[in-house]
Amino acid sequence: MRISLLWGGCLVLMLSAPAFGQSLFDRCEKEKAEIASMKNQAVGMEGEIGAIDQKIEKIRRRLQEFEARRAAKQRERGELLQNIARREVELNRTCSPLRECEKFEQEIERLRQRQAGVANILRAIQNEIRERSGEVARLNGEVDRIENSYRQLNCDNLVPGQTDQSTIDRCSTLFSDWNRIQTDINRLSDSLRDLRNRYNQVAGQLAGISAEIARLIARMRGPCGHSPRLADLETMERDNSSFGTIRTDLDDMDRKVQRFKGLKVIQPKMKPMIRPSDDKDKKPKIRPH
């Protein structure tokens, strides 16, 4: 064990004998060995410190390298941003017409919605016109039959004693047939009037939509030829063109109905027989045909 004494203001370490009575020589040798071991540890630590310093230096060099790379990358980024800015200016100048295409496409969508509503109404009118066309054809055949038979039988000029009873009966049947189809003709006339009114209500909208379609097609065919909505416009234009026959179809059926109504079929009446004595001084009349 160690004993510390203060001698002349100095601290003196003295080796004391252990409890088991170790000699001074042994104690000194042991202390020397411990000190030598501690020196070896210090030398080892110095090597470790040197290795750490080397790593620090290596890290410092790597840090400088990374800082240089960072500065270079910042310069590269700055140049890239400048290039982007220049190209965006050029892009905006060169491609500004394409922004107009986007506006046109928005107009097309709004126009498509308007056209869809009008087209549904017009398709319904077209379907009814097809149905009425069959009715017109049927009545046209009936009217032609009655008109031709009425004229051939000379039903408006029946004379007692000269006209066969069978002819009189056939003329009466024709008159009954004519009365029967009058109801169908009037019903058809009312139906055509309703169809025309419905068509007139949307015809103005159809004309306006067609004009808008033509305007957009003319504006888009050059700079916006790539747009898929241009094909939509052309389809809408074809659809509108398909409705162009509605007015002429209605006009044609109206003319036929007016012809039906203009036919004069009167109930057969027997004209009195002209006696020869009463007619001897009269000149024969020529019935106009």
XYZ file of C-alpha atoms in Angstrom:
289
model
C 0.000 0.000 0.000
C 1.065 3.634 -0.513
C 1.565 6.250 2.236
C 1.509 9.959 1.357
C 3.547 12.405 3.476
C 3.880 16.151 3.238
C 7.580 17.041 3.438
C 8.717 20.624 3.042
C 5.525 21.517 1.224
C 5.905 18.575 -1.162
C 3.797 15.527 -1.325
C 5.961 12.439 -1.008
C 4.637 9.028 -1.947
C 6.069 6.241 0.098
C 5.576 2.591 -0.362
C 4.345 0.878 2.719
C 4.725 -2.729 3.399
C 1.689 -4.833 2.694
C 0.020 -6.724 5.394
C 1.705 -9.925 4.301
C 5.228 -8.310 4.560
C 6.240 -7.936 0.818
C 9.829 -6.698 0.384
C 10.669 -3.234 -0.893
C 12.376 -4.676 -3.965
C 9.307 -6.611 -4.954
C 7.143 -3.614 -4.470
C 9.387 -1.438 -6.610
C 9.592 -3.985 -9.393
C 5.868 -4.332 -9.407
C 5.419 -0.588 -9.599
C 7.921 -0.380 -12.466
C 6.020 -3.069 -14.319
C 2.739 -1.239 -13.875
C 4.287 2.026 -15.045
C 5.777 0.285 -18.082
C 2.374 -1.172 -18.875
C 0.812 2.260 -18.608
C 3.458 3.685 -20.947
C 2.707 0.954 -23.444
C -0.970 1.878 -23.188
C -0.072 5.518 -23.790
C 1.948 4.542 -26.874
C -0.992 2.484 -28.137
C -3.333 5.379 -27.554
C -1.007 7.640 -29.493
C -1.263 5.256 -32.426
C -5.027 5.228 -32.143
C -5.057 9.021 -32.032
C -2.891 9.081 -35.154
C -5.283 6.710 -36.912
C -8.205 8.899 -35.882
C -6.371 11.971 -37.163
C -5.836 10.208 -40.478
C -9.530 9.440 -40.682
C -10.360 13.029 -39.801
C -8.026 14.222 -42.545
C -9.570 11.796 -44.979
C -13.029 12.985 -43.997
C -11.857 16.593 -44.349
C -10.624 15.888 -47.861
C -13.890 14.120 -48.694
C -15.818 17.068 -47.257
C -13.846 19.452 -49.441
C -14.518 17.184 -52.397
C -18.244 17.121 -51.635
C -18.303 20.879 -51.158
C -16.643 21.304 -54.550
C -19.114 18.911 -56.142
C -21.968 20.732 -54.426
C -20.774 24.078 -55.766
C -20.440 22.596 -59.262
C -23.919 21.101 -59.042
C -25.319 24.449 -57.904
C -23.742 26.143 -60.911
C -25.128 23.418 -63.170
C -28.582 23.842 -61.622
C -28.445 27.597 -62.102
C -27.553 27.173 -65.765
C -30.353 24.620 -66.150
C -32.900 26.985 -64.584
C -31.808 29.750 -66.929
C -32.178 27.389 -69.880
C -35.632 26.359 -68.641
C -36.687 29.992 -68.345
C -35.489 30.762 -71.884
C -37.229 27.711 -73.309
C -40.457 28.466 -71.453
C -40.485 31.942 -72.975
C -39.946 30.427 -76.423
C -42.552 27.746 -75.723
C -45.134 30.331 -74.718
C -44.398 32.353 -77.827
C -44.399 29.402 -80.234
C -47.174 27.299 -78.720
C -49.632 30.018 -77.750
C -52.031 28.879 -80.537
C -52.347 25.531 -78.754
C -53.801 27.283 -75.726
C -56.482 28.531 -78.059
C -57.106 24.878 -78.939
C -57.807 24.144 -75.281
C -60.367 26.949 -75.231
C -61.928 25.596 -78.413
C -62.166 22.132 -76.859
C -64.010 23.592 -73.881
C -66.399 25.316 -76.287
C -66.915 22.011 -78.104
C -67.941 20.277 -74.886
C -70.517 22.953 -74.104
C -71.719 22.865 -77.714
C -71.955 19.070 -77.640
C -74.279 19.212 -74.653
C -76.521 21.740 -76.410
C -76.517 19.731 -79.624
C -77.368 16.490 -77.808
C -80.613 17.931 -76.426
C -81.706 19.338 -79.792
C -80.678 16.150 -81.614
C -82.825 13.992 -79.323
C -85.886 16.108 -80.135
C -85.172 16.020 -83.875
C -84.593 12.261 -83.913
C -87.951 11.774 -82.229
C -89.543 13.988 -84.909
C -87.802 11.991 -87.648
C -89.122 8.733 -86.205
C -92.657 10.116 -86.156
C -92.254 11.373 -89.731
C -91.347 7.834 -90.815
C -94.467 6.543 -89.111
C -96.623 9.240 -90.720
C -95.051 8.516 -94.110
C -96.572 5.053 -94.005
C -99.950 6.578 -93.176
C -99.584 9.089 -96.029
C -98.733 6.285 -98.454
C -101.776 4.296 -97.342
C -104.111 7.277 -97.670
C -102.561 8.222 -101.000
C -103.430 4.793 -102.339
C -106.965 5.045 -100.964
C -107.492 8.519 -102.412
C -106.112 7.517 -105.818
C -108.418 4.512 -105.892
C -111.484 6.554 -104.947
C -110.605 9.412 -107.306
C -109.946 7.160 -110.294
C -113.021 5.023 -109.720
C -115.204 8.083 -109.121
C -114.057 9.601 -112.394
C -114.331 6.372 -114.380
C -117.844 5.686 -113.112
C -118.856 9.296 -113.757
C -120.385 9.360 -110.279
C -121.145 13.070 -110.420
C -123.360 12.607 -113.488
C -125.770 9.757 -112.820
C -128.938 9.735 -114.948
C -132.062 7.690 -114.083
C -132.814 5.034 -116.585
C -129.367 5.338 -118.130
C -127.024 4.499 -115.219
C -126.854 0.894 -114.076
C -127.822 0.195 -110.497
C -124.485 -1.495 -109.958
C -122.767 1.741 -110.928
C -124.979 3.675 -108.541
C -124.145 1.231 -105.751
C -120.434 1.455 -106.462
C -120.588 5.257 -106.416
C -122.390 5.137 -103.085
C -119.679 2.841 -101.729
C -116.987 5.230 -102.938
C -118.711 8.083 -101.153
C -118.876 6.026 -97.949
C -115.188 5.157 -98.290
C -114.382 8.821 -98.760
C -116.293 9.785 -95.627
C -114.468 7.069 -93.719
C -110.953 8.244 -94.625
C -111.815 11.901 -93.960
C -111.269 11.204 -90.250
C -107.853 9.676 -90.965
C -106.912 12.631 -93.182
C -107.896 15.161 -90.519
C -106.016 13.235 -87.840
C -102.941 13.088 -90.070
C -103.205 16.812 -90.794
C -103.313 17.613 -87.062
C -100.337 15.337 -86.435
C -98.283 17.007 -89.166
C -99.147 20.434 -87.775
C -97.910 19.339 -84.349
C -94.691 17.938 -85.838
C -94.034 21.173 -87.706
C -94.601 23.259 -84.569
C -92.178 21.093 -82.616
C -89.629 21.306 -85.416
C -89.939 25.096 -85.653
C -89.274 25.388 -81.925
C -85.809 23.813 -82.277
C -84.968 24.733 -85.891
C -83.471 28.058 -84.800
C -81.340 26.332 -82.175
C -80.187 23.807 -84.771
C -79.168 26.590 -87.159
C -77.228 28.382 -84.405
C -75.436 25.196 -83.359
C -74.574 24.394 -86.988
C -73.079 27.870 -87.413
C -70.985 27.421 -84.253
C -69.780 24.020 -85.463
C -68.744 25.471 -88.835
C -66.897 28.333 -87.113
C -64.979 26.016 -84.772
C -64.058 23.604 -87.564
C -62.654 26.485 -89.624
C -60.626 27.752 -86.640
C -59.303 24.347 -85.558
C -58.398 22.631 -88.823
C -55.081 24.482 -89.024
C -53.392 24.785 -85.630
C -55.593 22.251 -83.832
C -55.607 19.440 -86.368
C -54.097 17.148 -83.718
C -57.083 17.534 -81.388
C -59.373 14.472 -81.141
C -62.263 16.857 -80.481
C -62.041 18.001 -84.108
C -63.393 14.584 -85.115
C -66.209 15.076 -82.595
C -67.072 18.363 -84.284
C -67.194 16.739 -87.706
C -69.475 14.008 -86.336
C -71.774 16.668 -84.885
C -71.785 18.426 -88.255
C -72.853 15.210 -90.015
C -75.579 14.640 -87.425
C -76.964 18.124 -87.989
C -76.897 17.600 -91.752
C -79.010 14.471 -91.327
C -81.778 16.651 -89.882
C -81.864 18.848 -92.986
C -84.545 16.721 -94.679
C -87.109 17.160 -91.903
C -88.564 20.371 -93.331
C -88.739 19.012 -96.881
C -90.317 15.780 -95.628
C -92.971 17.756 -93.761
C -93.583 19.970 -96.807
C -93.987 16.929 -99.035
C -96.485 15.278 -96.693
C -98.390 18.549 -96.273
C -98.769 18.850 -100.048
C -100.167 15.346 -100.234
C -102.598 15.990 -97.397
C -103.760 19.201 -99.083
C -104.361 17.191 -102.249
C -106.409 14.724 -100.225
C -108.486 17.544 -98.797
C -108.914 19.135 -102.214
C -110.563 16.052 -103.673
C -114.309 16.591 -104.169
C -116.334 13.460 -103.711
C -120.049 14.206 -103.398
C -122.883 11.912 -102.588
C -124.248 10.475 -105.829
C -127.461 12.157 -106.947
C -129.619 11.215 -109.871
C -129.933 13.994 -112.405
C -133.391 14.317 -113.984
C -133.806 12.761 -117.386
C -134.043 15.333 -120.162
C -137.126 14.817 -122.307
C -136.600 15.008 -126.068
C -139.450 17.539 -126.451
C -137.781 19.876 -123.991
C -134.396 19.434 -125.528
C -135.095 19.658 -129.219
C -134.350 23.394 -129.403
C -131.339 23.256 -127.070
C -127.777 22.803 -128.176
C -125.880 19.932 -126.535
C -123.571 20.962 -123.708
C -120.011 19.742 -123.583
C -119.006 18.798 -120.090
C -115.510 19.988 -119.343
C -113.034 17.318 -118.379
